[in-house]
């Protein structure tokens, strides 16, 4: 198991947003997390990334407990997130954003340049726009940059928070293609998506969150067959 | 015409010092999002330390300046660590007030240690130069050149180094910076150190001209805030250009307009600007 | 429910009764002086609490409004021959008018901009008072501001205030109580919830139909009105004014009373205004040391007990209550 989460609770002030959440992500697998708005998906990713601290429970990444680590230490271990709202550096160029994504491995200059190339292979727009400020790019372009930036630290686990949000179907298809490619090249992915049918199709395993607790877990086939998932998320 | 050039030169000199102070302030604001009212007393402390090194210990002016910058950088980092970081999550009001507390501590600490009287630096670089009917001391030229060099070094540091980039990134999106693996706490610490060192440098530079006394920071800090509000809170070019503009306006205003209300000219400008544009001249809408 | 009412009013009632009974036990003029000053600073701090603690706006010109009230009272009595009683309401109103004029533009700014904008306004006020010496006497100061005139009573007697510490004390206590009642009425009627909403999130407040601007403006004007009242009472009690009474040290002083007493609580500012000036006066000779101590206290309080003494007491009581259960 690459990441193993056991019984975590996360609070905003006094409001509990996650309750007794447990899940596991295998090496090189693609896991999806489904849930309605406000069910706690982003909270879960932010807890894994150390932006939020769980009040109880454990998180073990490659055998090492990470719940008390700071975000930058967690990134260094190999968990990277492409967050909700993208969180780019708006007044920095595309290239500067990408390079800062590789901050934790900045010593490896050659490797970083190679990865810039790799990201630009995935998203050729980024090469065209290399000197444009991130804040002035279109939503879709920003989303690609955000994914690209998250890739730059060569994560072992990539957390993606609704990467298809607000994008045109063509762009969504493109992004899903890239996600699969990244996964096939050996990076485990935890994908949060509203676009459940597409997400389940490419995932090997999935979890369903409902008001902060996991109500269902299963393989792709199990989820696809589950009547509740069918009704609530697949719309059939 | 001679008066004009004389005042202009004075303005540039004053402006270069304002720029240094405002630059440090705006860097810190960019990271902490809290106006550090204590910036002015740190500038004062810098002037005192250098004065003591030069007059009591007989240090060379430049050695004193460098040492002072290092010491003040350490003090700035201590302040960040002990006072501002614990207040990071609290309402902004709390950091405001903590800064005011720091002013009380440092300004009155200086008063206790060194007394209320004005201290005069031993004369350094007081050769006079005359040209085009203007008189200027070498020290003033040195102030301008040193301040500008420091500003250029800072610009290069921010633009060209990774550490500089992390400062800018943290100011632009703190959470984004954390997710990129940047240790934003360390960035805050370093920024506070650098900003304070710049204030100290300004104090050391201007000390020999304006004399050194405990409340020398109070008037300056407000002006520095006027500059960074007008230049756009957190904006680096805004702070630099704004500093020069204010120095020149003040100097020309003092030469031509009222001398009686000269010191509040800047504040009047600010109050008027804010009344018309609540987010400052170059500030973005919230 | 009944118990609750009793609980809310019990402590204030005891405090008021205790304050009223003070003259039975005390004759020392100096103690009266301290009590009177506590009332004046209590009014100033309570009014600051309205704008800062409840509306969340860091008004750093509070001392300037205090000074405006003081100078208005001084100038009206000395230069225009007003009686104290005639000048008092005008002084408050003048301060409030300045409050309106400053508040209208200033409250459109936010956070740091507001704080620094008001701080600048405060400096300008002090400099004008200092330099416009044909009106204000500048550095020479205004001297001989009268005490309140006698209040006639039936049967030919009268309450005199001049050199009468007990009467002056009662008068100021009355003003303090009135201020507290009115300010917390305002805080309540603008609804604590409204204020909290404004303080916590202006956009949210606006989205649920609360006009943050109007709410803030009302709070600001009321707060400057009472800052003016405190200033006018100060002018008459001390009898002498100099420009420093309007400067930012005064703002900071009031701020310290409010913070250490407990911002956002009713008792806090008054507690602060009672305790700290006493410390100041006892350490008078050691002014600089006192300021350093204040500074350290302020920083410690803000980090470790952000709701001050009053908030700390509340917390202890809550803890005690829950430990009993
Ligand atoms: N900063 C916050 N402060 C308080 N409560 C929050 C905060 N952020 C989220 N919440 C609450 O926590 C719960 C979970 O929020 P979260 O953002 O994790 O939902 P989500 O599943 O990502 O929703 P969406 O699909 O809309 O992005 C929600 O009820 C939300 O209101
Ligand atoms: Mg979300």
Coordinates of C-alpha atoms and ligand atoms in Angstrom, one line a residue, chain A residues 36-43 45-46 84-85 161-162 165 192 194, ligand 2:
Chain A
X36 CA -21.9 15.4 -3.7
X37 CA -20.9 19.1 -3.2
X38 CA -19.8 19.6 0.4
X39 CA -19.3 16.0 1.1
X40 CA -15.7 16.5 2.1
X41 CA -13.7 15.6 -1.0
X42 CA -11.4 18.7 -1.0
X43 CA -11.1 18.4 2.7
X45 CA -7.2 15.9 -0.2
X46 CA -6.1 18.9 1.9
X84 CA -9.4 23.2 -6.1
X85 CA -9.2 26.8 -7.4
X161 CA -9.2 17.9 -7.2
X162 CA -11.9 18.2 -10.0
X165 CA -14.3 21.6 -13.5
X192 CA -11.8 13.7 -7.2
X194 CA -17.9 15.4 -10.4
Ligands
LIG2 MG1 -14.1 20.5 -3.4

